[in-house]
Amino acid sequence: MSKKPDDFQVNTGGVNAMLSGLSGRFDTKTPDQPAIDGTTAERHNGTTAPRPKQPAPPAPKPSKYTLLLDQDDALTLDQLALTLRRRTGRPVDKSEILRALIRLADTSDPINEALAKTLDRRTPQTETA
């Protein structure tokens, strides 16, 4: 068996010096930068991307109600839906109108007060002597 010299030799001294010089620039942290936790990618300038927002939880399933309207109230609700469609520029569902009215009556004291007065007039008042 004869000993053959290596065909070629690679000198990696210059590459190692270059890589060690580059790695030093990524070691510094800025005061407002969170620690690298493996969930975000590190940018070339040493900062990390902002965390993505968590998706909103799904809306609860709506409850079904049956609403009995007399002819005048049904016509008024239809007209209100048409008027709101013209004002908003999009179709407005009647159930969307009722949900909005419920929220308004719950969160707005003047609307809640007006609703209470309206309902007081609709119920017969008994007088006690």
Tab-separated table of C-alpha atoms in Angstrom:
chain	number	residue	atom	x	y	z
A	1	MET	CA	0.000	0.000	0.000
A	2	SER	CA	1.251	3.340	-0.938
A	3	LYS	CA	0.566	6.543	0.873
A	4	LYS	CA	-1.110	9.156	-1.274
A	5	PRO	CA	-1.032	12.799	-0.304
A	6	ASP	CA	-4.379	14.587	0.051
A	7	ASP	CA	-5.660	15.945	-3.220
A	8	PHE	CA	-6.431	19.338	-1.735
A	9	GLN	CA	-6.446	21.211	1.542
A	10	VAL	CA	-8.934	23.837	2.667
A	11	ASN	CA	-7.872	26.704	4.855
A	12	THR	CA	-10.933	27.809	6.882
A	13	GLY	CA	-9.172	30.388	9.041
A	14	GLY	CA	-10.526	33.380	7.089
A	15	VAL	CA	-14.099	32.011	7.073
A	16	ASN	CA	-14.067	31.409	10.823
A	17	ALA	CA	-12.838	34.952	11.461
A	18	MET	CA	-15.562	36.371	9.225
A	19	LEU	CA	-18.325	34.350	10.891
A	20	SER	CA	-17.186	35.202	14.412
A	21	GLY	CA	-17.149	38.884	13.465
A	22	LEU	CA	-20.736	38.679	12.186
A	23	SER	CA	-22.098	36.735	15.131
A	24	GLY	CA	-20.990	39.456	17.555
A	25	ARG	CA	-23.430	41.979	16.142
A	26	PHE	CA	-26.451	39.823	16.999
A	27	ASP	CA	-25.537	39.408	20.653
A	28	THR	CA	-26.610	42.871	21.785
A	29	LYS	CA	-30.182	43.339	22.999
A	30	THR	CA	-32.215	46.512	23.043
A	31	PRO	CA	-33.949	47.418	26.339
A	32	ASP	CA	-37.486	47.009	24.946
A	33	GLN	CA	-36.787	43.750	23.155
A	34	PRO	CA	-38.308	40.620	24.731
A	35	ALA	CA	-36.141	37.584	25.255
A	36	ILE	CA	-35.923	35.151	22.358
A	37	ASP	CA	-38.347	32.384	23.237
A	38	GLY	CA	-38.444	30.471	19.971
A	39	THR	CA	-41.931	31.656	19.013
A	40	THR	CA	-40.867	34.666	16.955
A	41	ALA	CA	-38.223	34.946	14.275
A	42	GLU	CA	-35.240	37.149	14.925
A	43	ARG	CA	-34.734	39.823	12.299
A	44	HIS	CA	-31.341	40.587	10.771
A	45	ASN	CA	-31.100	43.766	12.863
A	46	GLY	CA	-31.522	41.824	16.120
A	47	THR	CA	-35.144	42.723	16.879
A	48	THR	CA	-37.993	40.274	16.936
A	49	ALA	CA	-41.307	40.583	15.136
A	50	PRO	CA	-44.343	41.545	17.249
A	51	ARG	CA	-46.396	38.673	18.576
A	52	PRO	CA	-49.458	37.894	16.470
A	53	LYS	CA	-52.819	38.786	18.015
A	54	GLN	CA	-54.808	35.921	19.459
A	55	PRO	CA	-58.029	35.220	17.534
A	56	ALA	CA	-61.205	36.375	19.203
A	57	PRO	CA	-63.236	33.649	20.893
A	58	PRO	CA	-66.225	32.519	18.843
A	59	ALA	CA	-69.461	34.387	19.450
A	60	PRO	CA	-72.020	32.528	21.517
A	61	LYS	CA	-74.792	30.854	19.567
A	62	PRO	CA	-77.845	33.140	19.393
A	63	SER	CA	-81.143	32.176	21.022
A	64	LYS	CA	-84.305	31.947	18.959
A	65	TYR	CA	-87.419	33.894	19.901
A	66	THR	CA	-90.807	34.125	18.268
A	67	LEU	CA	-92.090	37.662	17.944
A	68	LEU	CA	-95.766	38.170	17.297
A	69	LEU	CA	-96.509	41.551	15.729
A	70	ASP	CA	-99.818	43.061	14.762
A	71	GLN	CA	-100.169	44.297	11.198
A	72	ASP	CA	-99.209	47.899	11.967
A	73	ASP	CA	-96.078	46.961	13.938
A	74	ALA	CA	-95.004	44.489	11.225
A	75	LEU	CA	-95.388	47.210	8.584
A	76	THR	CA	-93.462	49.684	10.762
A	77	LEU	CA	-90.587	47.191	11.207
A	78	ASP	CA	-90.506	46.584	7.437
A	79	GLN	CA	-90.393	50.350	6.771
A	80	LEU	CA	-87.643	50.775	9.378
A	81	ALA	CA	-85.570	48.061	7.691
A	82	LEU	CA	-85.972	49.800	4.309
A	83	THR	CA	-85.093	53.204	5.755
A	84	LEU	CA	-81.988	51.818	7.472
A	85	ARG	CA	-80.978	50.072	4.242
A	86	ARG	CA	-81.070	53.410	2.432
A	87	ARG	CA	-79.149	55.195	5.209
A	88	THR	CA	-76.461	52.537	5.706
A	89	GLY	CA	-76.109	51.452	2.079
A	90	ARG	CA	-76.435	47.758	2.952
A	91	PRO	CA	-79.263	45.331	3.730
A	92	VAL	CA	-80.280	45.466	7.391
A	93	ASP	CA	-81.916	42.359	8.817
A	94	LYS	CA	-84.933	42.850	11.086
A	95	SER	CA	-83.338	40.685	13.774
A	96	GLU	CA	-80.263	42.958	13.622
A	97	ILE	CA	-82.528	45.952	14.248
A	98	LEU	CA	-84.146	44.286	17.261
A	99	ARG	CA	-80.759	43.264	18.714
A	100	ALA	CA	-79.496	46.849	18.338
A	101	LEU	CA	-82.620	48.225	20.007
A	102	ILE	CA	-82.190	45.811	22.927
A	103	ARG	CA	-78.563	46.896	23.380
A	104	LEU	CA	-79.527	50.567	23.172
A	105	ALA	CA	-82.276	50.163	25.767
A	106	ASP	CA	-79.846	48.318	28.040
A	107	THR	CA	-76.963	50.799	27.782
A	108	SER	CA	-78.669	54.164	27.326
A	109	ASP	CA	-80.610	55.564	30.274
A	110	PRO	CA	-82.703	58.009	28.178
A	111	ILE	CA	-83.762	55.222	25.821
A	112	ASN	CA	-84.460	52.891	28.745
A	113	GLU	CA	-86.575	55.608	30.383
A	114	ALA	CA	-88.509	56.266	27.155
A	115	LEU	CA	-89.135	52.540	26.779
A	116	ALA	CA	-90.430	52.307	30.335
A	117	LYS	CA	-92.811	55.246	29.768
A	118	THR	CA	-94.065	53.725	26.507
A	119	LEU	CA	-94.706	50.369	28.133
A	120	ASP	CA	-96.453	52.033	31.094
A	121	ARG	CA	-98.916	53.644	28.668
A	122	ARG	CA	-99.669	50.338	26.954
A	123	THR	CA	-100.530	48.473	30.134
A	124	PRO	CA	-103.867	49.308	31.685
A	125	GLN	CA	-103.524	51.337	34.850
A	126	THR	CA	-105.710	50.265	37.751
A	127	GLU	CA	-106.704	52.979	40.124
A	128	THR	CA	-106.967	52.256	43.802
A	129	ALA	CA	-109.189	54.444	45.884
